[in-house]
Coordinates of C-alpha atoms in Angstrom, one line a residue:
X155 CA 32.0 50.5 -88.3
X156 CA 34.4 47.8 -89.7
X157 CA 37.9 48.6 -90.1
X158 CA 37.8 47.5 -93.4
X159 CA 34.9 47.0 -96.1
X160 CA 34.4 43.0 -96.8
X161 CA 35.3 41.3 -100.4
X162 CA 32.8 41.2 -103.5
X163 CA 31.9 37.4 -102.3
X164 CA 31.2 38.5 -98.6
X165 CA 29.6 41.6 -99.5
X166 CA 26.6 40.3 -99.7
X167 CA 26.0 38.4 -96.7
X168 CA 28.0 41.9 -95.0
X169 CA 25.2 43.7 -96.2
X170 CA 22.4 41.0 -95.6
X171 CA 23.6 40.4 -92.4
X172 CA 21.5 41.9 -89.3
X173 CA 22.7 45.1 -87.5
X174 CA 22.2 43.4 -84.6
X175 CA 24.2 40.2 -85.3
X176 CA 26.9 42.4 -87.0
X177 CA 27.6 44.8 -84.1
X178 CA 27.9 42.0 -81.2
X179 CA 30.7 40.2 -83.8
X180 CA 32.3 43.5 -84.3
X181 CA 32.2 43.9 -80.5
X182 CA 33.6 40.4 -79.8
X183 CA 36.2 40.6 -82.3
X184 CA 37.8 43.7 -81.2
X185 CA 37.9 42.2 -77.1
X186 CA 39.8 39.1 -78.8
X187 CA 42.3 41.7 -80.7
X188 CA 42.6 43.9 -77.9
X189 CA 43.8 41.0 -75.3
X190 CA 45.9 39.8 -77.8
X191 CA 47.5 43.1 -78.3
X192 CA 48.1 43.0 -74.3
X193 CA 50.3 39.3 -74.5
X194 CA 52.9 40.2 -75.9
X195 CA 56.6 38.1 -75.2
X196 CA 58.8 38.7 -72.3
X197 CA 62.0 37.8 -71.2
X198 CA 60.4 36.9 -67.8
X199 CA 61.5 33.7 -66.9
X200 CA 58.7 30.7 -66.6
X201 CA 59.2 30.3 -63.2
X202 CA 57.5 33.6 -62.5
X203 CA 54.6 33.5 -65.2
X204 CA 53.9 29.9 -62.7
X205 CA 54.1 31.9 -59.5
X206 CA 50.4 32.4 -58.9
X207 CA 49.7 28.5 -59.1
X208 CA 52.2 28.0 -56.5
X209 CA 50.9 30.8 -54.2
X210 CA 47.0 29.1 -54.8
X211 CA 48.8 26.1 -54.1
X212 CA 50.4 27.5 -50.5
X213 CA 47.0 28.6 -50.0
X214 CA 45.2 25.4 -50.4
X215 CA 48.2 23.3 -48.7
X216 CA 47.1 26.3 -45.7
X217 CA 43.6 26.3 -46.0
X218 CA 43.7 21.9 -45.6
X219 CA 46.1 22.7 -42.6
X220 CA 43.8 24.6 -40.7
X221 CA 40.6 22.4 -41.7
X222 CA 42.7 19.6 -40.4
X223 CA 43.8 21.3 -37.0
X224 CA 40.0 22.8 -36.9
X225 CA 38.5 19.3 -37.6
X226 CA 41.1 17.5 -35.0
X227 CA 40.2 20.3 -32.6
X228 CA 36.9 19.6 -32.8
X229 CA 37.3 15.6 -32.6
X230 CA 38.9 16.4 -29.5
X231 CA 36.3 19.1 -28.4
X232 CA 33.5 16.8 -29.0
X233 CA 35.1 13.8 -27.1
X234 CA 35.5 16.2 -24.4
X235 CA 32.2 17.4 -24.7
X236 CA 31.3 13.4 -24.6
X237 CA 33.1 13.0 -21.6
X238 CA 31.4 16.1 -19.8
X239 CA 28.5 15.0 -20.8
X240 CA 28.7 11.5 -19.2
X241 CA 30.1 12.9 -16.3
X242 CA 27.5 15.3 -15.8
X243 CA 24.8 12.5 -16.5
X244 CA 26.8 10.3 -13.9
X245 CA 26.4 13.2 -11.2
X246 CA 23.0 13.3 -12.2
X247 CA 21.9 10.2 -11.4
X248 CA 24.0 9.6 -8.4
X249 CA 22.6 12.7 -6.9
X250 CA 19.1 10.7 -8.0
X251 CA 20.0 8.1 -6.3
X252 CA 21.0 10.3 -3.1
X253 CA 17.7 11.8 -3.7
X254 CA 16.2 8.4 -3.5
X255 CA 18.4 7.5 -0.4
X256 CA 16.9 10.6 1.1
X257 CA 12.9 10.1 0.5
X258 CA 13.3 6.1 1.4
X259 CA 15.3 8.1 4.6
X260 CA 12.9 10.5 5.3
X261 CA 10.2 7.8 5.3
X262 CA 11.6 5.9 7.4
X263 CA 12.1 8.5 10.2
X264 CA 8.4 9.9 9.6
X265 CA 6.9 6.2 10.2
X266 CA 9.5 6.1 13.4
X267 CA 8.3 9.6 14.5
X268 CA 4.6 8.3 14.0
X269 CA 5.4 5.6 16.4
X270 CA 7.3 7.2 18.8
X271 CA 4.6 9.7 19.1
X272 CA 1.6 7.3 19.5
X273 CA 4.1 5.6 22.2
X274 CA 4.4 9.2 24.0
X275 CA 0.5 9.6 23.5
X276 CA 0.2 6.2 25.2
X277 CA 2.8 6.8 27.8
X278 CA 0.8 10.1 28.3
X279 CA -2.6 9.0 29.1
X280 CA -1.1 6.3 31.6
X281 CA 1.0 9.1 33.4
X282 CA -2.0 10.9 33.5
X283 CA -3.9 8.1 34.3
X284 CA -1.5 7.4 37.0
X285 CA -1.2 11.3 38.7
X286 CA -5.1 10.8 39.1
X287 CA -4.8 7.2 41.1
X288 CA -1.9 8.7 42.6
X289 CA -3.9 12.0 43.6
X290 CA -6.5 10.1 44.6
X291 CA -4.8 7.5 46.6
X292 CA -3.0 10.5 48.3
X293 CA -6.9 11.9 49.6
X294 CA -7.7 8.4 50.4
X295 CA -4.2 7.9 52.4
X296 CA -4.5 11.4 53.8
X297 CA -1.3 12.5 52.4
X298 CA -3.0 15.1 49.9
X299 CA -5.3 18.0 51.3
X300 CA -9.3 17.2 50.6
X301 CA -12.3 19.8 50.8
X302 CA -16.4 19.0 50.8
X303 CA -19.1 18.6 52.7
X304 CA -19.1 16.8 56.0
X305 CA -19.9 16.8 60.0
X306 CA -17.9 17.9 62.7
X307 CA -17.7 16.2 66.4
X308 CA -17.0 18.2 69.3
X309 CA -16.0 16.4 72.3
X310 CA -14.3 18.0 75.8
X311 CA -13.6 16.7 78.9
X312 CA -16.1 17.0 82.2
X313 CA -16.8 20.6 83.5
X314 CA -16.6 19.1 86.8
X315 CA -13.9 17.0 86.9
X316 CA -15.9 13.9 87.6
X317 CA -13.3 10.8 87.4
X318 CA -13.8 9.3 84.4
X319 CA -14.8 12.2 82.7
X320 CA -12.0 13.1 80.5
X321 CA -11.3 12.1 77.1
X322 CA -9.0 9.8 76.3
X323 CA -7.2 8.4 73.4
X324 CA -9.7 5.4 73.6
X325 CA -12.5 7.7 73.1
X326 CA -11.1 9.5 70.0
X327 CA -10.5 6.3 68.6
X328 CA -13.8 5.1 68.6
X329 CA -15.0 8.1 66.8
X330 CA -12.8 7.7 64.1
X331 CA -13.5 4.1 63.7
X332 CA -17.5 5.1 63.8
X333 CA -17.0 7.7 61.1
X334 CA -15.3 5.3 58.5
X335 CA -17.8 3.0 59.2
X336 CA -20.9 5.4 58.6
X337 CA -19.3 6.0 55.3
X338 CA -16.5 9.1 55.9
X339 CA -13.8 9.4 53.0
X340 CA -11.4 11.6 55.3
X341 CA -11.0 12.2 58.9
X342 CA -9.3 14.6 60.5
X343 CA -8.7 15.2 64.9
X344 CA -7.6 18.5 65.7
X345 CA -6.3 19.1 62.1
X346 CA -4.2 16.1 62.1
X347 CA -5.3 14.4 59.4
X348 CA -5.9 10.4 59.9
X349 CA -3.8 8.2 58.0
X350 CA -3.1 4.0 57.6
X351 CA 0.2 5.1 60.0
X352 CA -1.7 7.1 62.4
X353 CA -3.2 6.5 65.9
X354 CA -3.6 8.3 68.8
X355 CA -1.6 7.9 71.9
X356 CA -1.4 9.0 75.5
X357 CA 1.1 11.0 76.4
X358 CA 0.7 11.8 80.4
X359 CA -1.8 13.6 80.8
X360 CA -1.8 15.1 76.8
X361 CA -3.1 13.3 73.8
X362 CA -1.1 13.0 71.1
X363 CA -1.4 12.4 67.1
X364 CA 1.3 12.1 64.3
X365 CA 3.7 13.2 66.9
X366 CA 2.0 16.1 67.7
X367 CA -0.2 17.4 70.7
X368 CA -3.9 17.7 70.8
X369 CA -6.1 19.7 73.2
X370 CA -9.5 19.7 74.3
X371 CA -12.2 20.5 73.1
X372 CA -11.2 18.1 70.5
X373 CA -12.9 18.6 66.8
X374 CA -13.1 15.5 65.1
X375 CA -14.1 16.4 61.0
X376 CA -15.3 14.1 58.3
X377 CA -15.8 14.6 54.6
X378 CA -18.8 12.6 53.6
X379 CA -22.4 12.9 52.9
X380 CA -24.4 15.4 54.9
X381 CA -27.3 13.7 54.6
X382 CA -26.5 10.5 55.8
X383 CA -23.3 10.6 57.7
X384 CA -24.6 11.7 61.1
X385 CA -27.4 9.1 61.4
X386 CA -25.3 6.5 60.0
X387 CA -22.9 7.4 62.3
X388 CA -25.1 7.2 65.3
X389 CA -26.7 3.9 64.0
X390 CA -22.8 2.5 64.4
X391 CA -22.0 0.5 68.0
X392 CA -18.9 3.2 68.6
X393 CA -21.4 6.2 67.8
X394 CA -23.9 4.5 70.5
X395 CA -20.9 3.7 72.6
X396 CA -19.5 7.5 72.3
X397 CA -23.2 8.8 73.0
X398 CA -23.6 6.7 76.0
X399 CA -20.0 7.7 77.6
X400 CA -21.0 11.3 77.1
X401 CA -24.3 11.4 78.4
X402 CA -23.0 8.9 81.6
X403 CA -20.1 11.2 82.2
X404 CA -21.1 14.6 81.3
X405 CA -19.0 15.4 78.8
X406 CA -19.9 18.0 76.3
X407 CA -20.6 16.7 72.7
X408 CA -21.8 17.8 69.1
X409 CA -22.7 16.6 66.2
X410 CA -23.1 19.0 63.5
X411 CA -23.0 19.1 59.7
X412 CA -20.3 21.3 57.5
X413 CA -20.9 22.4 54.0
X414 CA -17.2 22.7 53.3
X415 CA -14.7 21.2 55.5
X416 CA -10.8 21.0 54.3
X417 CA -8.4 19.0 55.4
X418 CA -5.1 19.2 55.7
X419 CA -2.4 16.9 54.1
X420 CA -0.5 14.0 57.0
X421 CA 3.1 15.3 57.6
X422 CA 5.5 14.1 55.0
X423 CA 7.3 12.5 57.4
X424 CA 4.5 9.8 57.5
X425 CA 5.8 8.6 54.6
X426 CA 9.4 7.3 55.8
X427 CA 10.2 4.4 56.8
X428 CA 12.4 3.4 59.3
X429 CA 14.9 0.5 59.7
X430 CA 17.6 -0.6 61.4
X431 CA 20.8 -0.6 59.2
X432 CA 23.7 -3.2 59.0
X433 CA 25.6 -1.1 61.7
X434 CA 22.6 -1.0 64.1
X435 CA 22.0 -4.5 63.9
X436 CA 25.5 -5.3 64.5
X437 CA 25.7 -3.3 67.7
X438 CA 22.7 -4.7 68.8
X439 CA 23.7 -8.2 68.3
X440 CA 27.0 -7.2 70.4
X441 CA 25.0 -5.9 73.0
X442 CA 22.8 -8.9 73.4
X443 CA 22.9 -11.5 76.5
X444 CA 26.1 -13.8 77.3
X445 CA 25.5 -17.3 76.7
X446 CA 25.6 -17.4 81.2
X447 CA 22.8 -15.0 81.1
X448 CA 19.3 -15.6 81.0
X449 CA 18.3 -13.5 78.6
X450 CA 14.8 -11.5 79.9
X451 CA 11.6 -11.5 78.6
X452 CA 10.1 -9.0 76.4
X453 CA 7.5 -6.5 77.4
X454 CA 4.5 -7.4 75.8
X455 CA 2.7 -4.7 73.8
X456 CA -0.7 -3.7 74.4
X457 CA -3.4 -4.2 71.2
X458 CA -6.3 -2.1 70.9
X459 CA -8.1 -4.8 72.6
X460 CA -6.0 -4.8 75.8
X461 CA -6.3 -0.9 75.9
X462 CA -10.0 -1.1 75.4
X463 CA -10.8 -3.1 78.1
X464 CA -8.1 -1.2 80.6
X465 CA -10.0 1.9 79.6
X466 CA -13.6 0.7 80.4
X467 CA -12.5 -1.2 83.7
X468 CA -10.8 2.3 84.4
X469 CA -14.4 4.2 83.7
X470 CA -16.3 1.2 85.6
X471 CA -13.6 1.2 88.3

């Protein structure tokens, strides 16, 4: 209800007025009286009725000093960001790079190892190629052990002593020679196998072969074909010259074929070669004829020819 009733004039639109409209003015009206009622004057000075602008003031002049260091922090944050960044793309792309260093690297050695390995390969197959030439130039030398089928010759001296009758180093010889020529790829006398540096001498009254001593009956094997080495053999002029001493001097002898014959390796010692060194040729120059001296002739060495015919004018003797 209003505090007081309206004038005559204003009574009307008072009354004509709508509750509604009437009750939000009274409503309205009484705020604006009470907050008047509140302000009344002080003595407080004017400085103090201004103090809240000056703290929102502070506040503000705080709030732009800590956008200011917050936006310079993050200037600086971001350039350092920036400059992680590019250092960590820099490490990035050098380590690409070292990547790239590595694969070109890595190629490199794989097409080296590729040829290095085809070069072993190849070095390989001619080693092997070599051990088998060498292994079988060692059977055809004598200096490596051989084993397959052959014939064995078994000749002895004279049961009766007849002169003439006992085998010499001639006789051996021409056997050997007969077998190569039938066709033999390894002969052997007494076990002693034959090489290009073998031969057999007389010693006294012992035969001897690569320095060592044979004795009768003397077995004289050959690797080579059973089926032909034997006639071929006897087809040869020293098989018919070997029969022929046999059968004129009575001297046992046998010809007979071997399934598996082996024969042993030369000595090693086959293989050395000996010379005279700068010392020994010294001392033999020092111990040569004086210029006074005549100096004497030579002994002339027997060939296989001379020994040949000395042993058949012996036998015809």
């Amino acid at each position: 209800m209003p505090d007081r009733i309206p004038d005559s004039e204003d009574l009307r639109a008072y009354v004509t007025k709508p509750l509604l409209d009437r009750i939000t003015d009274q409503s309205i009206d009484s705020d604006y009286r009470a907050a008047a009622e509140r302000r009344e004057p002080t003595d407080e000075p004017m400085t103090r009725r201004r103090r809240p602008g000056l703290r929102a003031m502070i506040v503000v002049g705080l709030f732009a000093l800590l956008a200011t260091t917050a936006a310079v922090q993050t200037s600086r944050n971001e350039d350092v960001r920036q400059t992680s960044r590019q250092v960590l793309i820099d490490r990035i792309e050098q380590r690409q790079d070292r990547i790239a260093d590595l694969h070109q690297e890595i190629a490199e050695l794989r097409e080296d190892n590729q040829s290095r390995e085809a070069a072993l390969n190849a070095l390989g197959s001619r080693a092997e190629s070599a051990s088998s030439k060498a292994a079988a130039t060692a059977e055809e030398t004598g200096f490596a052990p051989v084993t397959g089928e052959g014939i064995r010759i078994t000749i002895d001296n004279a049961p009766d002593g007849v002169e003439g009758g006992t085998v010499r180093d001639y006789d051996l010889a021409v056997i050997v020679n007969g077998l190569w020529q039938a066709g033999a790829t390894a002969v052997s006398v007494d076990g002693q196998r034959v090489t290009p540096r073998s031969g057999v001498i007389t010693s006294g009254a012992t035969l001897r072969m690569n320095d060592v001593s044979l004795s009768p009956p003397y077995e004289v094997s050959a690797i080579g074909d059973t089926r032909t080495l034997a006639a071929r053999f006897a087809e040869t002029v020293s098989g018919a010259m070997i029969h022929a001493t046999t059968q004129d001097y009575g001297m046992p002898y046998q010809v007979e074929n071997i399934d598996r014959l082996t024969l042993p390796a030369a000595p090693a010692a086959l293989l050395e070669l000996t010379h005279l060194g700068a010392n020994e040729r010294d001392e033999g120059a020092k111990g040569s004829a004086k210029p006074d001296e005549k100096p004497s002739k030579k002994p002339s060495k027997n060939t296989d020819e001379d020994k040949q015919e000395n042993t058949e004018g012996d036998r015809e003797e």
